[in-house]
mmCIF file of C-alpha atoms in Angstrom:
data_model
loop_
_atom_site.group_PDB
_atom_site.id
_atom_site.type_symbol
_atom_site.label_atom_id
_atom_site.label_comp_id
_atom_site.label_asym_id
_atom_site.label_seq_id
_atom_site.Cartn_x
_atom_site.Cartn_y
_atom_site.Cartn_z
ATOM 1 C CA UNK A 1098 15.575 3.278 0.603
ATOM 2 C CA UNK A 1099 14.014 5.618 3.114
ATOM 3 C CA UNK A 1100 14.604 5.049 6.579
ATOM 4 C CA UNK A 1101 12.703 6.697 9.454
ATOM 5 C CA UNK A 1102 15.405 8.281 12.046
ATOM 6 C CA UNK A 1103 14.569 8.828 15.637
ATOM 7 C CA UNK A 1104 12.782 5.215 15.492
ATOM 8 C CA UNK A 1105 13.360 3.282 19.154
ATOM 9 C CA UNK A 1106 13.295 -0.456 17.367
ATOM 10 C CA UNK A 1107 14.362 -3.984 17.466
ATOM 11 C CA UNK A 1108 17.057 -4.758 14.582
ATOM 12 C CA UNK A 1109 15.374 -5.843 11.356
ATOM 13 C CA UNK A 1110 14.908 -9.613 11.192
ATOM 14 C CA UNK A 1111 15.556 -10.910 7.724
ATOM 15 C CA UNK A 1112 14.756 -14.854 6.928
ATOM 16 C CA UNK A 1113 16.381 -16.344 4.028
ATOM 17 C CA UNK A 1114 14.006 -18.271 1.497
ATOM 18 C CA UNK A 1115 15.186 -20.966 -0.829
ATOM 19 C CA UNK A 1116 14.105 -23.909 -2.127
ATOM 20 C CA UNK A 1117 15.455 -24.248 -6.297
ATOM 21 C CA UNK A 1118 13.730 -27.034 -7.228
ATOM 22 C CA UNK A 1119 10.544 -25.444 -6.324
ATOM 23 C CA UNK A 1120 12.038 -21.352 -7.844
ATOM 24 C CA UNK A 1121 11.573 -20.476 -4.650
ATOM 25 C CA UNK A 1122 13.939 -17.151 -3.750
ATOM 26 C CA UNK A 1123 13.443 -14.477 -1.518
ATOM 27 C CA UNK A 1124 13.310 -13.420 1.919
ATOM 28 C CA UNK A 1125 10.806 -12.440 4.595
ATOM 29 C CA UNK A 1126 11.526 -9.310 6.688
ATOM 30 C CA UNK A 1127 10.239 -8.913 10.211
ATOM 31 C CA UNK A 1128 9.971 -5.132 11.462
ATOM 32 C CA UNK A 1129 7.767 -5.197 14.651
ATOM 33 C CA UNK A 1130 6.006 -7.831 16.572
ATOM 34 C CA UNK A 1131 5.045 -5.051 19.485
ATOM 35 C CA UNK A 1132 1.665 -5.034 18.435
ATOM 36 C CA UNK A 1133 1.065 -8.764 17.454
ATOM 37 C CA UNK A 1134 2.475 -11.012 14.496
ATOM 38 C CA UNK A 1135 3.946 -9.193 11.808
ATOM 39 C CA UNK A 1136 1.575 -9.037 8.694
ATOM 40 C CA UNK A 1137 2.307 -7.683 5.082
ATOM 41 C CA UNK A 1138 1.776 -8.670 1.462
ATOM 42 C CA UNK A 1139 4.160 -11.124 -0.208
ATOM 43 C CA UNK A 1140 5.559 -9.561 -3.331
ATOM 44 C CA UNK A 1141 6.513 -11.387 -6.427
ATOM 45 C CA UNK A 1142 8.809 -9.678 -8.716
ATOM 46 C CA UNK A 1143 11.513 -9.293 -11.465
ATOM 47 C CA UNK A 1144 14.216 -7.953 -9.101
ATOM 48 C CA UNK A 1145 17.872 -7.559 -10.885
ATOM 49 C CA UNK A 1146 19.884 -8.759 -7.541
ATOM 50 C CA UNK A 1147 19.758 -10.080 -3.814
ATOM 51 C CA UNK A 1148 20.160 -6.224 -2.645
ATOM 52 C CA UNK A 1149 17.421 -5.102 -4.284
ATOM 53 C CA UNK A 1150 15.272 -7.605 -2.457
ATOM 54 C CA UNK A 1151 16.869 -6.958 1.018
ATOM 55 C CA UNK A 1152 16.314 -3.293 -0.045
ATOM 56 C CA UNK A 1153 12.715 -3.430 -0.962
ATOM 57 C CA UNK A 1154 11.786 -5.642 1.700
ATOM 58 C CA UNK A 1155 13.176 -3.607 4.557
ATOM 59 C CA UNK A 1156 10.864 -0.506 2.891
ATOM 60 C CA UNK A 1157 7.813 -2.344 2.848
ATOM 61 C CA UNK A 1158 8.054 -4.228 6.283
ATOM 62 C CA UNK A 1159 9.395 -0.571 7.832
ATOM 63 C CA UNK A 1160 5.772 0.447 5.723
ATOM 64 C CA UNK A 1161 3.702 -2.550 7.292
ATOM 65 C CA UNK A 1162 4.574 -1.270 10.839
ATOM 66 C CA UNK A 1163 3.713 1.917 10.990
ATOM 67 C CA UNK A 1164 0.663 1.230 8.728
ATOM 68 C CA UNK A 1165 -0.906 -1.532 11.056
ATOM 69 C CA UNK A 1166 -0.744 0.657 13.950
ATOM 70 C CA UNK A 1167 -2.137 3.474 12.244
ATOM 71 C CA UNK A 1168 -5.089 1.814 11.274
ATOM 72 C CA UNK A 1169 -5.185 0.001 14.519
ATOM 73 C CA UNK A 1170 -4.838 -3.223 14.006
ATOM 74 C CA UNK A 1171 -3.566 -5.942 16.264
ATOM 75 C CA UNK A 1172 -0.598 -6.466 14.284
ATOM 76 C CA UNK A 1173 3.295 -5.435 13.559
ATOM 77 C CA UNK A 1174 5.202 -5.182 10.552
ATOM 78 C CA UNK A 1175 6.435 -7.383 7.928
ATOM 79 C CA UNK A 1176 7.135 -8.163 4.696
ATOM 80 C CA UNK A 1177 7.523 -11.318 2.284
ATOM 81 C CA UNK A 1178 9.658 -10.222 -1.514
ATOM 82 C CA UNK A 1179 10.191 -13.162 -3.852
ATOM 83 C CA UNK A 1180 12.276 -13.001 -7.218
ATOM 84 C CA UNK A 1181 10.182 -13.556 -9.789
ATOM 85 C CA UNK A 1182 12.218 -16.927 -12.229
ATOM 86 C CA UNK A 1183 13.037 -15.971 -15.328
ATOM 87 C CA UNK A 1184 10.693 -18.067 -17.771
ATOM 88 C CA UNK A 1185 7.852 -20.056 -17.498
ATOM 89 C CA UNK A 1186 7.559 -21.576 -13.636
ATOM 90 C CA UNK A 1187 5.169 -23.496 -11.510
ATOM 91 C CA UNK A 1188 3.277 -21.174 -9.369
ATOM 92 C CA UNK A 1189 1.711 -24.284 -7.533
ATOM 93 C CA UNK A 1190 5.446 -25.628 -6.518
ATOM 94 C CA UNK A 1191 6.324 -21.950 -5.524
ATOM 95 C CA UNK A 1192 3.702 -20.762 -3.483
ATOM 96 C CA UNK A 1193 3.695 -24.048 -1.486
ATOM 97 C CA UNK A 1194 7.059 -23.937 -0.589
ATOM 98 C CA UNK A 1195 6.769 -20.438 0.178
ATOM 99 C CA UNK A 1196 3.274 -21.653 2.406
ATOM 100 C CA UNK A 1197 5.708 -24.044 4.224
ATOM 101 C CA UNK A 1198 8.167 -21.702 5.107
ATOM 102 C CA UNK A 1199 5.680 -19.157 6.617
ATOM 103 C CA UNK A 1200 4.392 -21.914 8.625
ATOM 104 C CA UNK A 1201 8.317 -22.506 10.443
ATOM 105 C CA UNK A 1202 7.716 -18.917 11.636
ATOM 106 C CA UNK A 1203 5.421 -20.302 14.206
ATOM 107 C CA UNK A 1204 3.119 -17.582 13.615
ATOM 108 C CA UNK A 1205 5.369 -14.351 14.270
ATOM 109 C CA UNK A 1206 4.537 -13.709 10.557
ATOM 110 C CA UNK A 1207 0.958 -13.250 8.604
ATOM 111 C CA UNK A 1208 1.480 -13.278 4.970
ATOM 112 C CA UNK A 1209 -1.378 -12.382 2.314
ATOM 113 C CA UNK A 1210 -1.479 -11.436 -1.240
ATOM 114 C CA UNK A 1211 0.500 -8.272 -2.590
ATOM 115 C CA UNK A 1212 1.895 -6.807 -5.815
ATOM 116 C CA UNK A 1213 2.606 -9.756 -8.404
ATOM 117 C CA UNK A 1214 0.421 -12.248 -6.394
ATOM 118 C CA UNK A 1215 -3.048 -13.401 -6.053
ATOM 119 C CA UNK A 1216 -5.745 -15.623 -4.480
ATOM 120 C CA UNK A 1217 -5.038 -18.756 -5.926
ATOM 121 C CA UNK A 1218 -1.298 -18.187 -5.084
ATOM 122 C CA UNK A 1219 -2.515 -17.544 -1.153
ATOM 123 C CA UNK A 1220 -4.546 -20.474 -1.497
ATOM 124 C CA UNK A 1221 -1.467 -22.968 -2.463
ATOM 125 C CA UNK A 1222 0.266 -20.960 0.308
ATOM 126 C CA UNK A 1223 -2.445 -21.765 2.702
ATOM 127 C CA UNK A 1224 -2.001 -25.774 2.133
ATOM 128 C CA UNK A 1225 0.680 -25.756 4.571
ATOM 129 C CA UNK A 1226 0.168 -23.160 6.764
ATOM 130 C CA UNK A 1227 -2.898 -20.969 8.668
ATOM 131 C CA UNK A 1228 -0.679 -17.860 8.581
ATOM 132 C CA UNK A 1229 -2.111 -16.652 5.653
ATOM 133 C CA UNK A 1230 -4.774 -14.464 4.531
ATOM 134 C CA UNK A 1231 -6.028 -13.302 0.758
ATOM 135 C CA UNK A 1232 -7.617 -16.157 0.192
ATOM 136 C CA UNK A 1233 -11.124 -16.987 -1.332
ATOM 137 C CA UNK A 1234 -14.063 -15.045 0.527
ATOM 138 C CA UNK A 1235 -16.214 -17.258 2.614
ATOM 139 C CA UNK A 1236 -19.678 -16.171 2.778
ATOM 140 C CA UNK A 1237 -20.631 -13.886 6.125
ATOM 141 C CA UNK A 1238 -16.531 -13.194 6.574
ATOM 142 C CA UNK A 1239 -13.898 -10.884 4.986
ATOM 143 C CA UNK A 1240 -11.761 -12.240 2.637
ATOM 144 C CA UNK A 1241 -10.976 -12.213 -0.839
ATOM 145 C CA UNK A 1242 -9.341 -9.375 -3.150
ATOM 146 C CA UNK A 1243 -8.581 -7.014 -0.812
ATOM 147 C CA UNK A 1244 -7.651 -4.535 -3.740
ATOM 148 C CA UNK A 1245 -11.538 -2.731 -3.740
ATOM 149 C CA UNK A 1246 -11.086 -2.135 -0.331
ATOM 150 C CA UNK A 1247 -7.841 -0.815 -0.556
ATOM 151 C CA UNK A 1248 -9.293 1.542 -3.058
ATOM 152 C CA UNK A 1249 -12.269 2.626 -1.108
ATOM 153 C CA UNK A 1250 -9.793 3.950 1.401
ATOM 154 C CA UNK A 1251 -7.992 5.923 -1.052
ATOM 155 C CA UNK A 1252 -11.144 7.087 -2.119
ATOM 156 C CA UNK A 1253 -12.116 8.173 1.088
ATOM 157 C CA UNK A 1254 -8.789 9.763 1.903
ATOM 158 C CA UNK A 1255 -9.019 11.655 -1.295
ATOM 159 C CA UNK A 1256 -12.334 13.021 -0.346
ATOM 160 C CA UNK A 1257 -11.019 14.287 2.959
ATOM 161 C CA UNK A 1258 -7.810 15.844 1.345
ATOM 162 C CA UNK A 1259 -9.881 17.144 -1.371
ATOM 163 C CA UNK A 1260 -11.955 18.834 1.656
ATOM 164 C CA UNK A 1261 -9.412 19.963 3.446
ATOM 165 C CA UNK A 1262 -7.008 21.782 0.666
ATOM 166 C CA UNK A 1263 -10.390 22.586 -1.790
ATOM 167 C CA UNK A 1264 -13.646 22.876 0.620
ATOM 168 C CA UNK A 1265 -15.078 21.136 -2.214
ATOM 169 C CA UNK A 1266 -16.199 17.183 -3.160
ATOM 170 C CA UNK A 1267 -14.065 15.895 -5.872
ATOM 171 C CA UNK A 1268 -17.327 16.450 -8.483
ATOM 172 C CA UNK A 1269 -15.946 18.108 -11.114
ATOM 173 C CA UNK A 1270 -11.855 18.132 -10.515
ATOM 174 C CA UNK A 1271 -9.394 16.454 -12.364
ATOM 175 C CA UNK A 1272 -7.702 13.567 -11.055
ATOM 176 C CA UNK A 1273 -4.723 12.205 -12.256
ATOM 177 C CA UNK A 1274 -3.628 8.682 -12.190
ATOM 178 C CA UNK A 1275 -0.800 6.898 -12.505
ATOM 179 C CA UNK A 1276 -0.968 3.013 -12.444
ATOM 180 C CA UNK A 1277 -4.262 1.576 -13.116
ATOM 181 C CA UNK A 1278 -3.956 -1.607 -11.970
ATOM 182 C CA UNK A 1279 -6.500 -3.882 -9.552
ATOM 183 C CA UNK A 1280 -6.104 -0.645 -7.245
ATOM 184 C CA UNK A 1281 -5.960 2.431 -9.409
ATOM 185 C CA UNK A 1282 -8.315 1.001 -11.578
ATOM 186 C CA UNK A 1283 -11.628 0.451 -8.966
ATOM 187 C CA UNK A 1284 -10.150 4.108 -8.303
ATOM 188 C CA UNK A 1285 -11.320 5.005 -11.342
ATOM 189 C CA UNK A 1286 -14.220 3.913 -11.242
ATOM 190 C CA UNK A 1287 -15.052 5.491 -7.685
ATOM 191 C CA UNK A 1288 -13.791 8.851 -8.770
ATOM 192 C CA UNK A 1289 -15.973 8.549 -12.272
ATOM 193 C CA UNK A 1290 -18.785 7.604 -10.019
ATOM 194 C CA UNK A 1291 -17.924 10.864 -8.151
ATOM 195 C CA UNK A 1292 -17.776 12.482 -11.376
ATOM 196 C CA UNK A 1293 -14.244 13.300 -11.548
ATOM 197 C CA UNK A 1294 -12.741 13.736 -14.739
ATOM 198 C CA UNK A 1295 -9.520 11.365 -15.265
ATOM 199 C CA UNK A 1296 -6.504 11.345 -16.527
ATOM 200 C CA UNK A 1297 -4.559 8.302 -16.852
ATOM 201 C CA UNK A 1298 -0.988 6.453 -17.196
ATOM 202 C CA UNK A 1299 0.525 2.858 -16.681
ATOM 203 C CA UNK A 1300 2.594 0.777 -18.790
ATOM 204 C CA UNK A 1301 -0.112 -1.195 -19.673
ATOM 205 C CA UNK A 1302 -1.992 0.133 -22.815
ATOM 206 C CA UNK A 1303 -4.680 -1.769 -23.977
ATOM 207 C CA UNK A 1304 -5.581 -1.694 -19.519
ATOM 208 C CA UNK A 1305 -5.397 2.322 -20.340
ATOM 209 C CA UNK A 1306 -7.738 1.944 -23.384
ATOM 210 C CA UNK A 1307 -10.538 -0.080 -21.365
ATOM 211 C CA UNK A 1308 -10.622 2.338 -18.759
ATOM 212 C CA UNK A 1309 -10.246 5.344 -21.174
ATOM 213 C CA UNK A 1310 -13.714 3.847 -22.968
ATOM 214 C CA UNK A 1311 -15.666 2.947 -19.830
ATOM 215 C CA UNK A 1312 -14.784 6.256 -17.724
ATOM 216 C CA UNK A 1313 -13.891 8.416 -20.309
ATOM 217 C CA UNK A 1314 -10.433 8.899 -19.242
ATOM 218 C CA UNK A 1315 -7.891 11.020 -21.072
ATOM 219 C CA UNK A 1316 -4.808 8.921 -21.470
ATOM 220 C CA UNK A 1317 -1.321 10.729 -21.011
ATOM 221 C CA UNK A 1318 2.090 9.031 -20.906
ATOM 222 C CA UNK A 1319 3.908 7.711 -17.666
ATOM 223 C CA UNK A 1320 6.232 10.346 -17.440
ATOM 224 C CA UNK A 1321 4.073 13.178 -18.419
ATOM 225 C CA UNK A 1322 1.203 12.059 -15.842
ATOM 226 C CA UNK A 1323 2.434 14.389 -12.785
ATOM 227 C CA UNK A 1324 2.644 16.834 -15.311
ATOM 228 C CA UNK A 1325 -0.551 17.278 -16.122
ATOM 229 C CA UNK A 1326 -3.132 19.890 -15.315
ATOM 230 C CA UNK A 1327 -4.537 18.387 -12.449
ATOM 231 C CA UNK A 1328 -6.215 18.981 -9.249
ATOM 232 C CA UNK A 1329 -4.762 15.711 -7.718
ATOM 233 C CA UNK A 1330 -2.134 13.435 -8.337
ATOM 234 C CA UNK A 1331 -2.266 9.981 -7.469
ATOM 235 C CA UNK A 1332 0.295 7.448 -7.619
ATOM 236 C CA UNK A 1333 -0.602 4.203 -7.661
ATOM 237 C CA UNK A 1334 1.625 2.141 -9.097
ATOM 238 C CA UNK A 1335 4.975 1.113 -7.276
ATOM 239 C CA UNK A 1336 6.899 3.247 -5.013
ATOM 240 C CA UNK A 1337 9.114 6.027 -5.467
ATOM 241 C CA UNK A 1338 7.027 8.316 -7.421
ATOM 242 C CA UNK A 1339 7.898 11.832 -5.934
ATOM 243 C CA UNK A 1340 11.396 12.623 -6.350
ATOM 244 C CA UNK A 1341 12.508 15.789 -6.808
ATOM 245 C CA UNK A 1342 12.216 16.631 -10.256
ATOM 246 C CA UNK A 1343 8.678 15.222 -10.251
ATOM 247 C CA UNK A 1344 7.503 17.722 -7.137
ATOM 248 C CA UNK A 1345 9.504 20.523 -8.778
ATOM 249 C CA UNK A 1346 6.796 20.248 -11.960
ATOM 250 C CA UNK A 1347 3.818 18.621 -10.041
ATOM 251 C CA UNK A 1348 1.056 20.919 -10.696
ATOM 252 C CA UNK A 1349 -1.815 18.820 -8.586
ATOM 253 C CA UNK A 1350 -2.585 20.835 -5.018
ATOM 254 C CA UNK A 1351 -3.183 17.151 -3.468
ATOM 255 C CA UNK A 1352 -1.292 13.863 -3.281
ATOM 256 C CA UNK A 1353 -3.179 11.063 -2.558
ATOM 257 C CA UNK A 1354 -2.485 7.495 -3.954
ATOM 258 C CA UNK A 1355 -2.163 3.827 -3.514
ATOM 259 C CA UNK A 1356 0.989 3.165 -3.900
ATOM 260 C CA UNK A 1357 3.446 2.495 -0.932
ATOM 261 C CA UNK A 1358 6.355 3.750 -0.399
ATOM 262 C CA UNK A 1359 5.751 7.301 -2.731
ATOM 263 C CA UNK A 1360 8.706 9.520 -1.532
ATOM 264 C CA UNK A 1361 12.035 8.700 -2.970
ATOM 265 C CA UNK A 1362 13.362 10.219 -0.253
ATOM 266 C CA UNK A 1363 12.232 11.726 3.456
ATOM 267 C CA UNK A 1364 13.172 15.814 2.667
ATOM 268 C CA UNK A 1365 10.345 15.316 -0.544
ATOM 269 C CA UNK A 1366 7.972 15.536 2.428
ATOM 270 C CA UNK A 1367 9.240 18.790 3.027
ATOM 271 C CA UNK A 1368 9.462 19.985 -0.909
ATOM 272 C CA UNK A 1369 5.924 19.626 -0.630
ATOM 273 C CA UNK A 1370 5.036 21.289 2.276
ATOM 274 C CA UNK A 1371 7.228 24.200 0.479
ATOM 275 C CA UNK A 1372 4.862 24.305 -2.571
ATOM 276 C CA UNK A 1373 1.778 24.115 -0.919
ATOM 277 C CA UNK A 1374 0.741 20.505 -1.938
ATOM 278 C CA UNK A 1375 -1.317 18.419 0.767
ATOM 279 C CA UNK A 1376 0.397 14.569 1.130
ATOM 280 C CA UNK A 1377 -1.823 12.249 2.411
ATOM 281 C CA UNK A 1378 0.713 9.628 3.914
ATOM 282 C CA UNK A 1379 0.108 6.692 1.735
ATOM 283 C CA UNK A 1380 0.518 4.420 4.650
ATOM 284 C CA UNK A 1381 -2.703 6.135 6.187
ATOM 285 C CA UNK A 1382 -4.406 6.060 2.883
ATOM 286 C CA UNK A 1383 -4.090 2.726 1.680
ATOM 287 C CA UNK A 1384 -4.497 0.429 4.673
ATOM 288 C CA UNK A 1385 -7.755 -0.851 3.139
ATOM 289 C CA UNK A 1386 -6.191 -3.518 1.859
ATOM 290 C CA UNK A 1387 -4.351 -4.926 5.519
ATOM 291 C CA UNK A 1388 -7.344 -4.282 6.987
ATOM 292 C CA UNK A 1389 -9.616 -6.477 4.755
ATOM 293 C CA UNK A 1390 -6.682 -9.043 5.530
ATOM 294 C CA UNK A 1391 -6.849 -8.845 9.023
ATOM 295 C CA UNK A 1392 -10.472 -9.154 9.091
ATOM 296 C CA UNK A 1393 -10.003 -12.602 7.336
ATOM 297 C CA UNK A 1394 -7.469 -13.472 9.574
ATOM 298 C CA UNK A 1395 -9.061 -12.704 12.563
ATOM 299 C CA UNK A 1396 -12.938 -14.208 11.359
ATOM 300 C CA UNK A 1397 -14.440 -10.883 11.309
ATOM 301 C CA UNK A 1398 -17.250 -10.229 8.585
ATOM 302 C CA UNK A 1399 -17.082 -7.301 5.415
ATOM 303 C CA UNK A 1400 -19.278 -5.294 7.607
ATOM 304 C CA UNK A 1401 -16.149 -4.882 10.427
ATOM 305 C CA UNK A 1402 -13.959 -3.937 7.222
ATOM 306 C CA UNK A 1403 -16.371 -1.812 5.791
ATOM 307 C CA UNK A 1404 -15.989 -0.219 9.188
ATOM 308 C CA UNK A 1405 -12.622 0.559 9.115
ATOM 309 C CA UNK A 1406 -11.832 1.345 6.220
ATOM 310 C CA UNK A 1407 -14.265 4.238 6.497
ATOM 311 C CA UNK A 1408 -12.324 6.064 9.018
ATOM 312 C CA UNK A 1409 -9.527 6.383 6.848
ATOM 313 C CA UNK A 1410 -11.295 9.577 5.563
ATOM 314 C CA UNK A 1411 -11.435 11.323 9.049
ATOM 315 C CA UNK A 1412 -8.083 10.086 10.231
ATOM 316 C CA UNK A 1413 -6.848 11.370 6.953
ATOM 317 C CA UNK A 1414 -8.285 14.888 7.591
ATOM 318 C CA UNK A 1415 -7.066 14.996 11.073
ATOM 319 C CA UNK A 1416 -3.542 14.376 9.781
ATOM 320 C CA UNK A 1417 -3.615 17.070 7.617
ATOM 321 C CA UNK A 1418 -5.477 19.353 9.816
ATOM 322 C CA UNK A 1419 -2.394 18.456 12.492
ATOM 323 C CA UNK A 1420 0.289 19.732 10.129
ATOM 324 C CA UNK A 1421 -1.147 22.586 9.302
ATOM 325 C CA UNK A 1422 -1.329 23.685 12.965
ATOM 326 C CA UNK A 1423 2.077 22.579 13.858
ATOM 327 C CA UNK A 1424 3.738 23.439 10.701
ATOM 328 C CA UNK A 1425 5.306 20.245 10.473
ATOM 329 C CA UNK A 1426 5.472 17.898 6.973
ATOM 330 C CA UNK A 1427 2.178 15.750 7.143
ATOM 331 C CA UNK A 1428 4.843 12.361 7.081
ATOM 332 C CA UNK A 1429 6.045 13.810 9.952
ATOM 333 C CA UNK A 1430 3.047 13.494 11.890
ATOM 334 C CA UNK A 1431 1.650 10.210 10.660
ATOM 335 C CA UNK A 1432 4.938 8.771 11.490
ATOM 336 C CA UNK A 1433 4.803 10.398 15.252
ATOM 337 C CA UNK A 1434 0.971 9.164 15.422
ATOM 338 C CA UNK A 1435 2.130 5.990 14.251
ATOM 339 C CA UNK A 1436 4.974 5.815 16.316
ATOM 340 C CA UNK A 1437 3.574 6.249 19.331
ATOM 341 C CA UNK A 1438 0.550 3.398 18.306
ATOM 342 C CA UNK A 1439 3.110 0.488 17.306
ATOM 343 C CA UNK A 1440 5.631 0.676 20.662
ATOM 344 C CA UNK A 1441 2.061 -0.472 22.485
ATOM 345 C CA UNK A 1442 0.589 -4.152 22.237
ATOM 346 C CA UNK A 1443 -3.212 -3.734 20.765
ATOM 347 C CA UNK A 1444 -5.643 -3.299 23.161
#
């Protein structure tokens, strides 16, 4: 887990979820409500314990926090993480008793869909409570999959990091990606569009072969991706992809990805300041997502999302452009940015 030190906030709030008939198991984590309800994803997964829940959740709601009020939106931090039962189960029955246990928040939490959920499992959700978002787009509003937008701001940040380490568009460099999922993979597409080359990994052949066809992707193995000849690395599949051993043989100038959480740890920030690699925070690049979601939440069209997530370029930049001035890891001053944005209610 990587904790933020120096950090003047409330305790974690934790709320227990359980209903067995329905395979209901999990919790919700509440980080910050400074800025308005917290909002984050809710996560369904094969997690091996009750600690590895708490653990995860307390990362991603910590994540939720500091991304809202980066991309300055009128919300804190928070986090829903459900156990994925073993077997075959009844999404219906488990999404709506998750849906009625968001709703006995009272609105101090937003949920929406995230890794291991979808639309259809927001829309059960959203049968028993208006604290939800990820649901089917209505026409003239946000809403929807927020995962294109989510990639757009990638995108976007990978231009300006691209920029800013290169002087150079991303035409003709080498990207490489790891997790090509409903995220990595509209990447893909972007970047080809861009005309990138690729390289890709995930766990998910015949996924890799699609995208290898369409974009002509090279396809490399998941633990030879960061390896790779590559002009930038970008991880977006779940957290935790830079360790140490990783940045020791990373051979990409830039890393910029989707996934949350990518440091295993907080001195990795500073192992790649040491070799010279530009980090674009993946809090400040991915927010395309939460900010699709808050659009829906908040009855604001594509347009105002479109909007947004456009600036993640320039804010991006100016990150980057900050730590190289102060000589200070470009974590470092996202988080102080960030920091400074989520202790104040929205304007």
């Amino acid at each position: 887990m990587v904790m933020r030190a120096g950090q003047s906030m409330p305790p974690m709030e934790f709320v227990r979820l359980l209903d067995e008939a329905a395979g209901l198991d999990g919790v919700i984590a509440i980080h910050s409500t400074a800025r308005g309800p917290a909002a984050g994803g809710c996560r369904l997964w094969s997690y091996p314990d009750a600690a590895s829940v708490m653990a995860d959740a307390f990362r991603l709601a910590e994540g939720m926090s500091y991304k809202n009020a980066m991309a300055e939106l009128p919300f804190g931090g928070g986090k829903a993480v459900l156990r994925r039962p073993a077997g075959e189960f009844d999404r219906q029955a488990l999404f709506e008793a998750f849906g009625k246990a968001v709703q006995q928040l009272e609105g101090r939490y937003i949920t929406a869909e995230d890794v291991g959920t979808s639309v259809a499992d927001m829309e059960y959700a959203g049968r028993h409570t208006r604290n939800v978002a990820g649901r089917s787009a209505r026409p003239g509003f946000a809403g929807g999959d927020p995962s294109p937008w989510t990639a757009l701001g990638v995108f976007e940040a990978m231009k300006a990091a691209a920029r800013f380490r290169f002087e150079s568009a991303l035409s003709g460099m080498t990207v490489a990606v790891l997790g090509v999922g409903s995220v990595g993979g509209e990447l893909c597409r972007l970047l080809a569009e861009a005309g990138a080359r690729l390289m890709i990994a995930d766990i998910d052949g015949p996924r890799c072969d699609r995208l290898s066809d369409e974009f002509g992707a090279r396809i490399v193995s998941v633990e030879g991706i960061a390896d790779v000849e590559a002009e930038v690395f970008a991880p977006c599949a779940l957290g935790g992809a830079l360790d140490e051993a990783t940045v020791a043989t990373l051979r990409a100038r830039v890393v910029c990805g989707a996934a949350n959480n990518q440091l295993a740890a907080l001195h990795i920030a500073e192992m790649l300041v040491e070799r010279g690699i530009a980090y674009a925070p993946d809090y400040v690049v991915n927010a395309g997502g939460i900010i699709n979601v808050s659009a829906e939440y908040l009855g604001e069209s594509a347009g105002d999302v479109r909007g947004r997530v456009m600036r993640i370029g320039p804010r991006t930049y100016a990150v980057l452009e900050e730590a190289a001035h102060t000589g200070l890891s470009p974590s470092i001053v996202a988080d102080r940015m960030a920091e400074r944005l989520m202790l104040q209610p929205a304007a």
